């Protein structure tokens, strides 16, 4: 071994819990003799996969703990059970602990139910970034090729099932400001159309046109 790299990440949440993760990369003399200097794609995958696993687990645990506190009476909800849940990210699939909390008996008397907090932030078991990236690549190239590109350059293996799922993912990933801009554009086009109608049909009453000229 010629060189050994140690990369450490440390996180701390608002509850005071800490998380540490170390990743080691070894470089042999043979690699240096062959001109293999610096980090390779495989090294980057190994580093980001390990760091992503630590970050996702810590953030999932933090959010689950936050949702265990009842927002009304500020007491801890009872535990129903624990399962495992896989979350697909751009840097690999991470398996996290998936708790289910019971509804607060004091604030919800007579209601016997439970909920999984991680379903609130990852209902599709994938991050929005991965779904948007998959939808974009799927619109530019064949789906199998897009999945291969993701697997070759990143740590993820997200297979696009159909064109319908790609379009649905792309629509869900539209930013709110993009939707607002689209609505404003549609409203502007409708305004121009109504003004043209008013000039072409003078007999149509002005209140009737104004009633249709409303921002959606």
PDB file of C-alpha atoms in Angstrom:
ATOM      1  CA  UNK A   1       0.000   0.000   0.000  1.00  0.00           C
ATOM      2  CA  UNK A   2       1.468   3.323  -1.072  1.00  0.00           C
ATOM      3  CA  UNK A   3      -1.187   5.789   0.117  1.00  0.00           C
ATOM      4  CA  UNK A   4      -4.181   5.450   2.421  1.00  0.00           C
ATOM      5  CA  UNK A   5      -6.926   8.062   2.433  1.00  0.00           C
ATOM      6  CA  UNK A   6      -9.398   8.380   5.303  1.00  0.00           C
ATOM      7  CA  UNK A   7     -12.517  10.467   4.795  1.00  0.00           C
ATOM      8  CA  UNK A   8     -14.772  11.160   7.767  1.00  0.00           C
ATOM      9  CA  UNK A   9     -18.151  12.808   7.959  1.00  0.00           C
ATOM     10  CA  UNK A  10     -19.842  13.908  11.178  1.00  0.00           C
ATOM     11  CA  UNK A  11     -23.393  15.103  11.634  1.00  0.00           C
ATOM     12  CA  UNK A  12     -25.360  16.431  14.588  1.00  0.00           C
ATOM     13  CA  UNK A  13     -29.111  16.965  14.696  1.00  0.00           C
ATOM     14  CA  UNK A  14     -31.199  19.309  16.810  1.00  0.00           C
ATOM     15  CA  UNK A  15     -31.795  16.607  19.435  1.00  0.00           C
ATOM     16  CA  UNK A  16     -28.065  16.318  20.138  1.00  0.00           C
ATOM     17  CA  UNK A  17     -27.544  12.956  18.431  1.00  0.00           C
ATOM     18  CA  UNK A  18     -24.318  12.609  16.483  1.00  0.00           C
ATOM     19  CA  UNK A  19     -23.349  10.380  13.585  1.00  0.00           C
ATOM     20  CA  UNK A  20     -19.848   9.580  12.324  1.00  0.00           C
ATOM     21  CA  UNK A  21     -18.769   7.634   9.293  1.00  0.00           C
ATOM     22  CA  UNK A  22     -15.297   6.848   7.994  1.00  0.00           C
ATOM     23  CA  UNK A  23     -14.358   5.722   4.496  1.00  0.00           C
ATOM     24  CA  UNK A  24     -10.891   4.470   3.586  1.00  0.00           C
ATOM     25  CA  UNK A  25      -9.385   4.389   0.130  1.00  0.00           C
ATOM     26  CA  UNK A  26      -6.136   2.501  -0.469  1.00  0.00           C
ATOM     27  CA  UNK A  27      -3.767   3.150  -3.352  1.00  0.00           C
ATOM     28  CA  UNK A  28      -1.180   0.497  -4.185  1.00  0.00           C
ATOM     29  CA  UNK A  29       2.261   0.966  -5.713  1.00  0.00           C
ATOM     30  CA  UNK A  30       1.165  -0.866  -8.846  1.00  0.00           C
ATOM     31  CA  UNK A  31      -1.608   1.680  -9.389  1.00  0.00           C
ATOM     32  CA  UNK A  32       0.825   4.560  -9.057  1.00  0.00           C
ATOM     33  CA  UNK A  33       3.271   2.930 -11.461  1.00  0.00           C
ATOM     34  CA  UNK A  34       0.433   2.616 -13.990  1.00  0.00           C
ATOM     35  CA  UNK A  35      -0.364   6.333 -13.686  1.00  0.00           C
ATOM     36  CA  UNK A  36      -3.525   5.850 -11.650  1.00  0.00           C
ATOM     37  CA  UNK A  37      -3.261   9.109  -9.714  1.00  0.00           C
ATOM     38  CA  UNK A  38      -6.207  10.594  -7.923  1.00  0.00           C
ATOM     39  CA  UNK A  39      -9.654   9.247  -7.234  1.00  0.00           C
ATOM     40  CA  UNK A  40     -11.340   7.104  -9.863  1.00  0.00           C
ATOM     41  CA  UNK A  41     -15.024   6.746 -10.655  1.00  0.00           C
ATOM     42  CA  UNK A  42     -15.173   3.568  -8.593  1.00  0.00           C
ATOM     43  CA  UNK A  43     -13.519   5.371  -5.668  1.00  0.00           C
ATOM     44  CA  UNK A  44     -16.064   8.157  -5.974  1.00  0.00           C
ATOM     45  CA  UNK A  45     -18.910   5.638  -5.977  1.00  0.00           C
ATOM     46  CA  UNK A  46     -17.519   3.953  -2.875  1.00  0.00           C
ATOM     47  CA  UNK A  47     -17.084   7.243  -1.036  1.00  0.00           C
ATOM     48  CA  UNK A  48     -20.451   8.730  -1.938  1.00  0.00           C
ATOM     49  CA  UNK A  49     -22.304   5.474  -1.302  1.00  0.00           C
ATOM     50  CA  UNK A  50     -20.865   5.191   2.211  1.00  0.00           C
ATOM     51  CA  UNK A  51     -21.423   8.866   3.028  1.00  0.00           C
ATOM     52  CA  UNK A  52     -24.924   8.810   1.592  1.00  0.00           C
ATOM     53  CA  UNK A  53     -25.826   5.815   3.719  1.00  0.00           C
ATOM     54  CA  UNK A  54     -24.748   7.641   6.876  1.00  0.00           C
ATOM     55  CA  UNK A  55     -26.492  10.891   5.909  1.00  0.00           C
ATOM     56  CA  UNK A  56     -29.782   9.279   4.872  1.00  0.00           C
ATOM     57  CA  UNK A  57     -29.971   7.082   7.972  1.00  0.00           C
ATOM     58  CA  UNK A  58     -29.248   9.998  10.291  1.00  0.00           C
ATOM     59  CA  UNK A  59     -31.724  12.333   8.593  1.00  0.00           C
ATOM     60  CA  UNK A  60     -34.419   9.644   8.457  1.00  0.00           C
ATOM     61  CA  UNK A  61     -33.928   8.940  12.154  1.00  0.00           C
ATOM     62  CA  UNK A  62     -34.106  12.656  12.937  1.00  0.00           C
ATOM     63  CA  UNK A  63     -37.341  13.157  11.007  1.00  0.00           C
ATOM     64  CA  UNK A  64     -38.939  10.061  12.521  1.00  0.00           C
ATOM     65  CA  UNK A  65     -38.051  11.260  16.009  1.00  0.00           C
ATOM     66  CA  UNK A  66     -39.464  14.697  15.235  1.00  0.00           C
ATOM     67  CA  UNK A  67     -42.753  13.202  14.021  1.00  0.00           C
ATOM     68  CA  UNK A  68     -43.047  11.044  17.123  1.00  0.00           C
ATOM     69  CA  UNK A  69     -43.730  14.149  19.185  1.00  0.00           C
ATOM     70  CA  UNK A  70     -47.411  15.077  19.146  1.00  0.00           C
ATOM     71  CA  UNK A  71     -47.735  18.697  17.946  1.00  0.00           C
ATOM     72  CA  UNK A  72     -50.726  19.323  20.231  1.00  0.00           C
ATOM     73  CA  UNK A  73     -49.775  17.891  23.637  1.00  0.00           C
ATOM     74  CA  UNK A  74     -45.991  17.604  22.973  1.00  0.00           C
ATOM     75  CA  UNK A  75     -45.778  14.042  24.271  1.00  0.00           C
ATOM     76  CA  UNK A  76     -44.203  11.008  22.631  1.00  0.00           C
ATOM     77  CA  UNK A  77     -46.474   8.801  20.572  1.00  0.00           C
ATOM     78  CA  UNK A  78     -46.424   5.072  21.265  1.00  0.00           C
ATOM     79  CA  UNK A  79     -44.494   2.729  18.988  1.00  0.00           C
ATOM     80  CA  UNK A  80     -46.466   0.262  16.885  1.00  0.00           C
ATOM     81  CA  UNK A  81     -43.580  -1.533  15.184  1.00  0.00           C
ATOM     82  CA  UNK A  82     -40.336  -1.141  13.255  1.00  0.00           C
ATOM     83  CA  UNK A  83     -39.715  -2.234   9.688  1.00  0.00           C
ATOM     84  CA  UNK A  84     -37.051  -1.626   7.064  1.00  0.00           C
ATOM     85  CA  UNK A  85     -37.537   0.728   4.144  1.00  0.00           C
ATOM     86  CA  UNK A  86     -35.333   1.247   1.118  1.00  0.00           C
ATOM     87  CA  UNK A  87     -34.829   4.738  -0.242  1.00  0.00           C
ATOM     88  CA  UNK A  88     -33.277   5.117  -3.667  1.00  0.00           C
ATOM     89  CA  UNK A  89     -30.994   8.113  -4.134  1.00  0.00           C
ATOM     90  CA  UNK A  90     -28.602   9.309  -6.814  1.00  0.00           C
ATOM     91  CA  UNK A  91     -25.758   7.809  -4.781  1.00  0.00           C
ATOM     92  CA  UNK A  92     -27.262   4.394  -4.191  1.00  0.00           C
ATOM     93  CA  UNK A  93     -30.064   2.623  -2.389  1.00  0.00           C
ATOM     94  CA  UNK A  94     -30.057   3.038   1.370  1.00  0.00           C
ATOM     95  CA  UNK A  95     -31.948   0.822   3.792  1.00  0.00           C
ATOM     96  CA  UNK A  96     -33.223   2.723   6.809  1.00  0.00           C
ATOM     97  CA  UNK A  97     -35.179   1.906   9.920  1.00  0.00           C
ATOM     98  CA  UNK A  98     -38.849   2.638   9.323  1.00  0.00           C
ATOM     99  CA  UNK A  99     -40.867   3.121  12.521  1.00  0.00           C
ATOM    100  CA  UNK A 100     -44.619   3.435  12.773  1.00  0.00           C
ATOM    101  CA  UNK A 101     -46.057   5.669  15.472  1.00  0.00           C
ATOM    102  CA  UNK A 102     -49.480   5.278  17.008  1.00  0.00           C
ATOM    103  CA  UNK A 103     -51.895   8.191  17.004  1.00  0.00           C
ATOM    104  CA  UNK A 104     -51.918  10.177  20.208  1.00  0.00           C
ATOM    105  CA  UNK A 105     -54.559   8.716  22.531  1.00  0.00           C
ATOM    106  CA  UNK A 106     -55.057  11.993  24.374  1.00  0.00           C
ATOM    107  CA  UNK A 107     -55.541  14.135  21.277  1.00  0.00           C
ATOM    108  CA  UNK A 108     -57.280  11.460  19.174  1.00  0.00           C
ATOM    109  CA  UNK A 109     -59.462   9.503  21.615  1.00  0.00           C
ATOM    110  CA  UNK A 110     -61.164   6.456  20.180  1.00  0.00           C
ATOM    111  CA  UNK A 111     -58.912   6.374  17.103  1.00  0.00           C
ATOM    112  CA  UNK A 112     -56.658   3.342  16.871  1.00  0.00           C
ATOM    113  CA  UNK A 113     -54.301   3.992  13.985  1.00  0.00           C
ATOM    114  CA  UNK A 114     -50.650   4.324  13.086  1.00  0.00           C
ATOM    115  CA  UNK A 115     -48.590   6.099  10.471  1.00  0.00           C
ATOM    116  CA  UNK A 116     -45.094   5.802   9.012  1.00  0.00           C
ATOM    117  CA  UNK A 117     -43.377   9.209   8.981  1.00  0.00           C
ATOM    118  CA  UNK A 118     -40.914   8.263   6.237  1.00  0.00           C
ATOM    119  CA  UNK A 119     -43.789   7.802   3.795  1.00  0.00           C
ATOM    120  CA  UNK A 120     -44.471  11.507   4.148  1.00  0.00           C
ATOM    121  CA  UNK A 121     -41.104  12.560   2.736  1.00  0.00           C
ATOM    122  CA  UNK A 122     -40.416   9.600   0.388  1.00  0.00           C
ATOM    123  CA  UNK A 123     -43.768   8.185  -0.732  1.00  0.00           C
ATOM    124  CA  UNK A 124     -42.214   6.639  -3.867  1.00  0.00           C
ATOM    125  CA  UNK A 125     -39.210   5.232  -1.966  1.00  0.00           C
ATOM    126  CA  UNK A 126     -36.984   7.507  -4.051  1.00  0.00           C
ATOM    127  CA  UNK A 127     -35.683  11.029  -3.634  1.00  0.00           C
ATOM    128  CA  UNK A 128     -37.176  13.762  -5.844  1.00  0.00           C
ATOM    129  CA  UNK A 129     -33.729  14.437  -7.298  1.00  0.00           C
ATOM    130  CA  UNK A 130     -33.391  10.861  -8.552  1.00  0.00           C
ATOM    131  CA  UNK A 131     -36.891  10.829 -10.010  1.00  0.00           C
ATOM    132  CA  UNK A 132     -36.321  14.122 -11.817  1.00  0.00           C
ATOM    133  CA  UNK A 133     -32.942  12.978 -13.142  1.00  0.00           C
ATOM    134  CA  UNK A 134     -34.445   9.705 -14.320  1.00  0.00           C
ATOM    135  CA  UNK A 135     -37.303  11.499 -16.059  1.00  0.00           C
ATOM    136  CA  UNK A 136     -34.920  13.873 -17.831  1.00  0.00           C
ATOM    137  CA  UNK A 137     -32.635  11.113 -19.051  1.00  0.00           C
ATOM    138  CA  UNK A 138     -35.601   8.993 -20.065  1.00  0.00           C
ATOM    139  CA  UNK A 139     -36.883  11.825 -22.260  1.00  0.00           C
ATOM    140  CA  UNK A 140     -33.541  12.173 -24.073  1.00  0.00           C
ATOM    141  CA  UNK A 141     -32.585   8.533 -24.681  1.00  0.00           C
ATOM    142  CA  UNK A 142     -34.013   5.010 -24.549  1.00  0.00           C
ATOM    143  CA  UNK A 143     -34.984   3.922 -21.071  1.00  0.00           C
ATOM    144  CA  UNK A 144     -32.565   1.014 -20.823  1.00  0.00           C
ATOM    145  CA  UNK A 145     -29.723   3.262 -21.911  1.00  0.00           C
ATOM    146  CA  UNK A 146     -30.758   5.875 -19.355  1.00  0.00           C
ATOM    147  CA  UNK A 147     -30.721   3.259 -16.598  1.00  0.00           C
ATOM    148  CA  UNK A 148     -27.268   2.122 -17.755  1.00  0.00           C
ATOM    149  CA  UNK A 149     -25.933   5.696 -17.658  1.00  0.00           C
ATOM    150  CA  UNK A 150     -27.157   6.096 -14.085  1.00  0.00           C
ATOM    151  CA  UNK A 151     -25.557   2.807 -13.070  1.00  0.00           C
ATOM    152  CA  UNK A 152     -22.231   3.591 -14.787  1.00  0.00           C
ATOM    153  CA  UNK A 153     -21.722   7.132 -13.545  1.00  0.00           C
ATOM    154  CA  UNK A 154     -23.617   7.108 -10.271  1.00  0.00           C
ATOM    155  CA  UNK A 155     -24.363   4.519  -7.619  1.00  0.00           C
ATOM    156  CA  UNK A 156     -28.037   4.206  -8.406  1.00  0.00           C
ATOM    157  CA  UNK A 157     -29.835   1.485 -10.326  1.00  0.00           C
ATOM    158  CA  UNK A 158     -33.229   2.957 -11.063  1.00  0.00           C
ATOM    159  CA  UNK A 159     -35.031   1.178 -13.888  1.00  0.00           C
ATOM    160  CA  UNK A 160     -37.581   3.264 -15.748  1.00  0.00           C
ATOM    161  CA  UNK A 161     -40.646   1.104 -16.176  1.00  0.00           C
ATOM    162  CA  UNK A 162     -42.630   2.921 -18.832  1.00  0.00           C
ATOM    163  CA  UNK A 163     -43.054   6.219 -20.630  1.00  0.00           C
ATOM    164  CA  UNK A 164     -46.132   6.937 -18.514  1.00  0.00           C
ATOM    165  CA  UNK A 165     -44.164   6.681 -15.286  1.00  0.00           C
ATOM    166  CA  UNK A 166     -41.482   8.975 -16.698  1.00  0.00           C
ATOM    167  CA  UNK A 167     -43.996  11.649 -17.639  1.00  0.00           C
ATOM    168  CA  UNK A 168     -45.758  11.344 -14.294  1.00  0.00           C
ATOM    169  CA  UNK A 169     -42.456  11.734 -12.456  1.00  0.00           C
ATOM    170  CA  UNK A 170     -41.502  14.729 -14.559  1.00  0.00           C
ATOM    171  CA  UNK A 171     -44.835  16.429 -13.864  1.00  0.00           C
ATOM    172  CA  UNK A 172     -44.535  15.810 -10.143  1.00  0.00           C
ATOM    173  CA  UNK A 173     -41.020  17.199 -10.105  1.00  0.00           C
ATOM    174  CA  UNK A 174     -41.987  20.537 -11.651  1.00  0.00           C
ATOM    175  CA  UNK A 175     -40.988  23.370  -9.376  1.00  0.00           C
ATOM    176  CA  UNK A 176     -43.781  25.560  -7.933  1.00  0.00           C
ATOM    177  CA  UNK A 177     -42.334  28.629  -9.640  1.00  0.00           C
ATOM    178  CA  UNK A 178     -42.442  26.809 -12.974  1.00  0.00           C
ATOM    179  CA  UNK A 179     -46.103  25.969 -12.448  1.00  0.00           C
ATOM    180  CA  UNK A 180     -46.803  29.605 -11.517  1.00  0.00           C
ATOM    181  CA  UNK A 181     -44.991  30.845 -14.610  1.00  0.00           C
ATOM    182  CA  UNK A 182     -46.938  28.417 -16.791  1.00  0.00           C
ATOM    183  CA  UNK A 183     -50.222  29.559 -15.298  1.00  0.00           C
ATOM    184  CA  UNK A 184     -49.266  33.202 -15.872  1.00  0.00           C
ATOM    185  CA  UNK A 185     -48.348  32.422 -19.476  1.00  0.00           C
ATOM    186  CA  UNK A 186     -51.667  30.660 -20.060  1.00  0.00           C
ATOM    187  CA  UNK A 187     -53.525  33.559 -18.493  1.00  0.00           C
ATOM    188  CA  UNK A 188     -51.686  36.034 -20.706  1.00  0.00           C
ATOM    189  CA  UNK A 189     -52.566  34.054 -23.819  1.00  0.00           C
ATOM    190  CA  UNK A 190     -56.208  33.908 -22.763  1.00  0.00           C
ATOM    191  CA  UNK A 191     -56.204  37.665 -22.174  1.00  0.00           C
ATOM    192  CA  UNK A 192     -54.884  38.316 -25.680  1.00  0.00           C
ATOM    193  CA  UNK A 193     -57.507  35.962 -27.105  1.00  0.00           C
ATOM    194  CA  UNK A 194     -60.365  37.713 -25.291  1.00  0.00           C
ATOM    195  CA  UNK A 195     -59.166  41.153 -26.373  1.00  0.00           C
ATOM    196  CA  UNK A 196     -59.096  39.921 -29.953  1.00  0.00           C
ATOM    197  CA  UNK A 197     -62.604  38.535 -29.550  1.00  0.00           C
ATOM    198  CA  UNK A 198     -63.819  41.871 -28.213  1.00  0.00           C
ATOM    199  CA  UNK A 199     -62.405  43.709 -31.211  1.00  0.00           C
ATOM    200  CA  UNK A 200     -63.868  41.211 -33.651  1.00  0.00           C
ATOM    201  CA  UNK A 201     -67.251  40.932 -31.934  1.00  0.00           C
ATOM    202  CA  UNK A 202     -68.274  44.379 -30.695  1.00  0.00           C
ATOM    203  CA  UNK A 203     -71.768  43.120 -29.953  1.00  0.00           C
ATOM    204  CA  UNK A 204     -70.529  40.919 -27.121  1.00  0.00           C
ATOM    205  CA  UNK A 205     -71.041  42.635 -23.781  1.00  0.00           C
ATOM    206  CA  UNK A 206     -67.986  43.837 -21.894  1.00  0.00           C
ATOM    207  CA  UNK A 207     -69.046  42.264 -18.533  1.00  0.00           C
ATOM    208  CA  UNK A 208     -69.330  38.880 -20.221  1.00  0.00           C
ATOM    209  CA  UNK A 209     -65.753  39.146 -21.435  1.00  0.00           C
ATOM    210  CA  UNK A 210     -64.473  40.431 -18.112  1.00  0.00           C
ATOM    211  CA  UNK A 211     -66.077  37.508 -16.309  1.00  0.00           C
ATOM    212  CA  UNK A 212     -63.892  35.163 -18.367  1.00  0.00           C
ATOM    213  CA  UNK A 213     -60.759  37.254 -17.856  1.00  0.00           C
ATOM    214  CA  UNK A 214     -59.761  35.879 -14.475  1.00  0.00           C
ATOM    215  CA  UNK A 215     -56.456  34.618 -13.240  1.00  0.00           C
ATOM    216  CA  UNK A 216     -56.730  30.864 -12.568  1.00  0.00           C
TER     217      UNK A 216
END
